PDB file of C-alpha atoms in Angstrom:
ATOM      1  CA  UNK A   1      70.556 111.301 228.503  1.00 77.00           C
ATOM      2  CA  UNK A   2      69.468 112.134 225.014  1.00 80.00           C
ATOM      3  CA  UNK A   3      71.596 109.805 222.141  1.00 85.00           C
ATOM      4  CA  UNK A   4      71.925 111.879 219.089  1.00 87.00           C
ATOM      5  CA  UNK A   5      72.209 109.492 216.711  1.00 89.00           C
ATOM      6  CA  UNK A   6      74.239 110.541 213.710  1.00 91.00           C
ATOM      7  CA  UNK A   7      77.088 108.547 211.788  1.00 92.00           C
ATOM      8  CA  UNK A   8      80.383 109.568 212.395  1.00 93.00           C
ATOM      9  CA  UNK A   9      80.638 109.585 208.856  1.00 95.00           C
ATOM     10  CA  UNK A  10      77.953 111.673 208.725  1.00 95.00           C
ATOM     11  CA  UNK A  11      79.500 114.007 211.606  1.00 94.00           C
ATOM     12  CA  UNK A  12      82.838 114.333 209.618  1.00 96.00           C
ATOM     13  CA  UNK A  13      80.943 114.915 206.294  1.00 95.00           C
ATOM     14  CA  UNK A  14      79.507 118.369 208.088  1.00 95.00           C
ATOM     15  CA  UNK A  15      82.926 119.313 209.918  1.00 96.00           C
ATOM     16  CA  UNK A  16      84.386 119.021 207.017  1.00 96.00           C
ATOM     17  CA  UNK A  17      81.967 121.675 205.096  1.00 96.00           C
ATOM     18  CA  UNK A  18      82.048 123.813 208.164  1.00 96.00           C
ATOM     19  CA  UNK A  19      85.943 123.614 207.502  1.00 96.00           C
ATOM     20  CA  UNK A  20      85.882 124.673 203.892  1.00 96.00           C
ATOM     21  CA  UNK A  21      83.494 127.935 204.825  1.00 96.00           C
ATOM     22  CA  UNK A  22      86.136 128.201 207.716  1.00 96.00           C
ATOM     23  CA  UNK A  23      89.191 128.721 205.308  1.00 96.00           C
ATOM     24  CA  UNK A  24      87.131 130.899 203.052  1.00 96.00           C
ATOM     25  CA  UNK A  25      86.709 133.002 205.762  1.00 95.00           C
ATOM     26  CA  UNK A  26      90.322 133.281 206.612  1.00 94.00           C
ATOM     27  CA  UNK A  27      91.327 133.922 202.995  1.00 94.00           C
ATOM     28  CA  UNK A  28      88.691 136.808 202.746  1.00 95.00           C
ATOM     29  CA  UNK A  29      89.778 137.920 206.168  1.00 93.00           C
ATOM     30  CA  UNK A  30      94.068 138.064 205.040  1.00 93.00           C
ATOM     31  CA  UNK A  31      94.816 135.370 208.040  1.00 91.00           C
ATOM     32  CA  UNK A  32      95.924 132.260 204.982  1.00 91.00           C
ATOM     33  CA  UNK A  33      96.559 133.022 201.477  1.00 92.00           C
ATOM     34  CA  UNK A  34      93.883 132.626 198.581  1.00 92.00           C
ATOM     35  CA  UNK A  35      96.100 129.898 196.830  1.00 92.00           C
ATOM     36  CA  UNK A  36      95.803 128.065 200.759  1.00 91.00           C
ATOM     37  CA  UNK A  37      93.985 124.536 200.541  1.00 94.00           C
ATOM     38  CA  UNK A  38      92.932 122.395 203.922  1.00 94.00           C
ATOM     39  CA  UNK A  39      94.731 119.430 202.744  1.00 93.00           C
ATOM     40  CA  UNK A  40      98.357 121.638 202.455  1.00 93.00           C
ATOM     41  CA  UNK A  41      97.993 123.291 206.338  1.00 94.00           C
ATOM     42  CA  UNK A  42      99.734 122.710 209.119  1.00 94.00           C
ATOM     43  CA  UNK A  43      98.330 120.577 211.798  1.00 95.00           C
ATOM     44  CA  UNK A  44      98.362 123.804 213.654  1.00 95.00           C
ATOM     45  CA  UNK A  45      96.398 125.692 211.715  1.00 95.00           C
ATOM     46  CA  UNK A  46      93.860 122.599 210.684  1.00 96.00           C
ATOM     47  CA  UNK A  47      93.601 122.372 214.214  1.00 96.00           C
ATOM     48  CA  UNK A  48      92.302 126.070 215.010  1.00 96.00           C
ATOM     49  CA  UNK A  49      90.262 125.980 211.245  1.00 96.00           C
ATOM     50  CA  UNK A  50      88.200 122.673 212.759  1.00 96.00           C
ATOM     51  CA  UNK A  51      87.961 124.123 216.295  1.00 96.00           C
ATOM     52  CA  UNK A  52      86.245 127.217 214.718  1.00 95.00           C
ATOM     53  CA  UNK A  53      84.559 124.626 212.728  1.00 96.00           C
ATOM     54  CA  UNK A  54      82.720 123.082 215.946  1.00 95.00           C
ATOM     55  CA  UNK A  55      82.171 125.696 217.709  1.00 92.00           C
ATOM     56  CA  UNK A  56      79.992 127.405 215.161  1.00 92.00           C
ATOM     57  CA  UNK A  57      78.030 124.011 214.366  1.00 92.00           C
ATOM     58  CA  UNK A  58      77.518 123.755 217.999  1.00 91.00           C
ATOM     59  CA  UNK A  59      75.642 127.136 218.195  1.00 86.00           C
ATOM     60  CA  UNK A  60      73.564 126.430 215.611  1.00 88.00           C
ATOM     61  CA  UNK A  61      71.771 122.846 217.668  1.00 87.00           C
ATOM     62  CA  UNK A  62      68.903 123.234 219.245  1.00 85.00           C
ATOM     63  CA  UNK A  63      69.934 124.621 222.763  1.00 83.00           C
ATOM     64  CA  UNK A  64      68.270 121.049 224.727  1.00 81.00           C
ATOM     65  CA  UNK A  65      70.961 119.076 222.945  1.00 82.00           C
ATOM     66  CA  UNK A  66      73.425 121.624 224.200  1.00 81.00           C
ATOM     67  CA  UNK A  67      72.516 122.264 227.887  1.00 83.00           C
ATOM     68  CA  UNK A  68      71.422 118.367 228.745  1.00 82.00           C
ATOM     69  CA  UNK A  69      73.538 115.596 228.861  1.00 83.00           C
ATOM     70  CA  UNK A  70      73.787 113.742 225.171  1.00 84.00           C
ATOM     71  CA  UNK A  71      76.716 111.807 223.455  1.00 90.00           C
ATOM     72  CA  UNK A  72      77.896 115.524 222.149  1.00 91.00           C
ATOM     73  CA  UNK A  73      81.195 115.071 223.088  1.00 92.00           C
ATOM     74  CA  UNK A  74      81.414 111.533 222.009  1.00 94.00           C
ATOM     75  CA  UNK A  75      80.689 112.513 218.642  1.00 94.00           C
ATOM     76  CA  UNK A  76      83.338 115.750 218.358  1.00 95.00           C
ATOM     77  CA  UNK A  77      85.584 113.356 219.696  1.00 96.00           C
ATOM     78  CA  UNK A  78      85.538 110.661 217.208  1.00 96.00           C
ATOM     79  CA  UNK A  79      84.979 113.088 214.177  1.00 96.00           C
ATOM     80  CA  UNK A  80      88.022 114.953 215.129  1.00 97.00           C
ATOM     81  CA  UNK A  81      90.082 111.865 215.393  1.00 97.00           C
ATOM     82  CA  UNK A  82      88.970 110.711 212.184  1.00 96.00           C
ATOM     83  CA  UNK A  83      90.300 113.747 210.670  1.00 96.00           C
ATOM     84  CA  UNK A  84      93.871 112.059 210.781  1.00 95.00           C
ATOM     85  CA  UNK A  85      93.099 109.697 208.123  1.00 94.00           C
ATOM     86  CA  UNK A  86      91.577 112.526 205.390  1.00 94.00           C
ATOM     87  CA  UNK A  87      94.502 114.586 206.118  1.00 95.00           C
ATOM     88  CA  UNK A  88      97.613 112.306 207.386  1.00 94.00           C
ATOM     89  CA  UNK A  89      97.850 114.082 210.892  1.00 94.00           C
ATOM     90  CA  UNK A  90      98.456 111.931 213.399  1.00 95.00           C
ATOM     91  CA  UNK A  91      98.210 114.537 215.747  1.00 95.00           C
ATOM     92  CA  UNK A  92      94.085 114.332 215.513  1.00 96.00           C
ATOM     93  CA  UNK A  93      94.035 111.006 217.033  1.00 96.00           C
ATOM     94  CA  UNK A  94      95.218 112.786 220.442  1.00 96.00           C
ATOM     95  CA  UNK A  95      92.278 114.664 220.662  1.00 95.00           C
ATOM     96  CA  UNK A  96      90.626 113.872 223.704  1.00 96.00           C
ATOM     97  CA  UNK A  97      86.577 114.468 224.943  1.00 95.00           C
ATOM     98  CA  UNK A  98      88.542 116.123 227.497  1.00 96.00           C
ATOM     99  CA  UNK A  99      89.406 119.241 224.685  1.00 95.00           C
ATOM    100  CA  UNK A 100      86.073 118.372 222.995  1.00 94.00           C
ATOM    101  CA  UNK A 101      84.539 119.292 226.635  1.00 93.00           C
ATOM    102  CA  UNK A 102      86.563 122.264 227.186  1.00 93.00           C
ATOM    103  CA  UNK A 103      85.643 123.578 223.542  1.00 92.00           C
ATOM    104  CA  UNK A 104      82.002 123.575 224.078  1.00 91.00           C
ATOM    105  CA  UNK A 105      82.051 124.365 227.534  1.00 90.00           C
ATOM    106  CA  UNK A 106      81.531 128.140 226.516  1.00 90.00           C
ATOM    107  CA  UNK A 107      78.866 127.939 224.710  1.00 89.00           C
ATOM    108  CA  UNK A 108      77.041 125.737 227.410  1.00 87.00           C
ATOM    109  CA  UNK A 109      77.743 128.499 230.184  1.00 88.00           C
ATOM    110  CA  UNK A 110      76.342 131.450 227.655  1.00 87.00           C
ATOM    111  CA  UNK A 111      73.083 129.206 226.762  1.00 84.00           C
ATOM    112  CA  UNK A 112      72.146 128.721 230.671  1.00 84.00           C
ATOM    113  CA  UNK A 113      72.747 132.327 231.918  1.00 82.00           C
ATOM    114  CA  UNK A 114      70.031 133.488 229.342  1.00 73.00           C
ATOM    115  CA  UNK A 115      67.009 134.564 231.527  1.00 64.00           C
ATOM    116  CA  UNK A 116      65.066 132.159 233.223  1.00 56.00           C
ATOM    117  CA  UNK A 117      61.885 132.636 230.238  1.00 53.00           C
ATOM    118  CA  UNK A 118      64.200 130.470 227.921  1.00 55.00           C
ATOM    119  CA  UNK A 119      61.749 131.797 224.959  1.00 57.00           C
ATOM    120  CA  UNK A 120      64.362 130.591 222.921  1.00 54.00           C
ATOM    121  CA  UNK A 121      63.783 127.283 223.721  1.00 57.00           C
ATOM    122  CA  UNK A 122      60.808 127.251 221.511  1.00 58.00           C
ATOM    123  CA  UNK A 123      62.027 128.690 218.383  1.00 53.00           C
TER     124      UNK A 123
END
């Protein structure tokens, strides 16, 4: 198992950029209103923002701390939860390393049916 060590702190301090660039890219887009700030959302739509959030700082690891085993989903998990105290949403302390799991589950499959040359590897 590989231990990626990073602070939680640390972790939440890069979700939580990855969630601004997220909400400028829904305002651009029409999905939330320009006047929309992260701190006024609904848990709902946090939610789906920091999801997005993830998943895109997930594909841009290095694919070895994606495919092999590591404290990953640890981290997601407790960065996520720690989201209910910046924002007053209880409802991020429910989030489980089951969801964490099932949201990076995708990009695992796509990285390991690349061709068996796993150039990519290198880069």
């Amino acid at each position: 198992m590989i231990e990626i060590k990073i602070t939680i702190e640390a972790a939440l301090s890069l979700l939580l950029e990855r969630m601004k660039f997220e909400l400028k890219f829904r305002q651009k887009a029409g999905i939330l209103p320009d006047s929309s700030r992260l701190e006024d959302l609904s848990y709902k739509e946090l939610i789906q923002i920091c999801e997005a959030a993830i998943f895109d700082t997930i594909f841009l690891l290095p694919t070895d701390l994606v495919i092999q085993e590591t404290n990953l989903i640890h981290i997601i998990t407790e960065t996520v939860k720690s989201l209910a105290r910046i924002y007053k949403k209880e409802e991020f302390l429910l989030f489980s390393q089951k969801k964490a799991r099932y949201l990076i589950q995708p990009i695992v499959d796509y990285v390991t049916r690349i061709p068996e040359e796993k150039e990519f590897r290198n880069n």
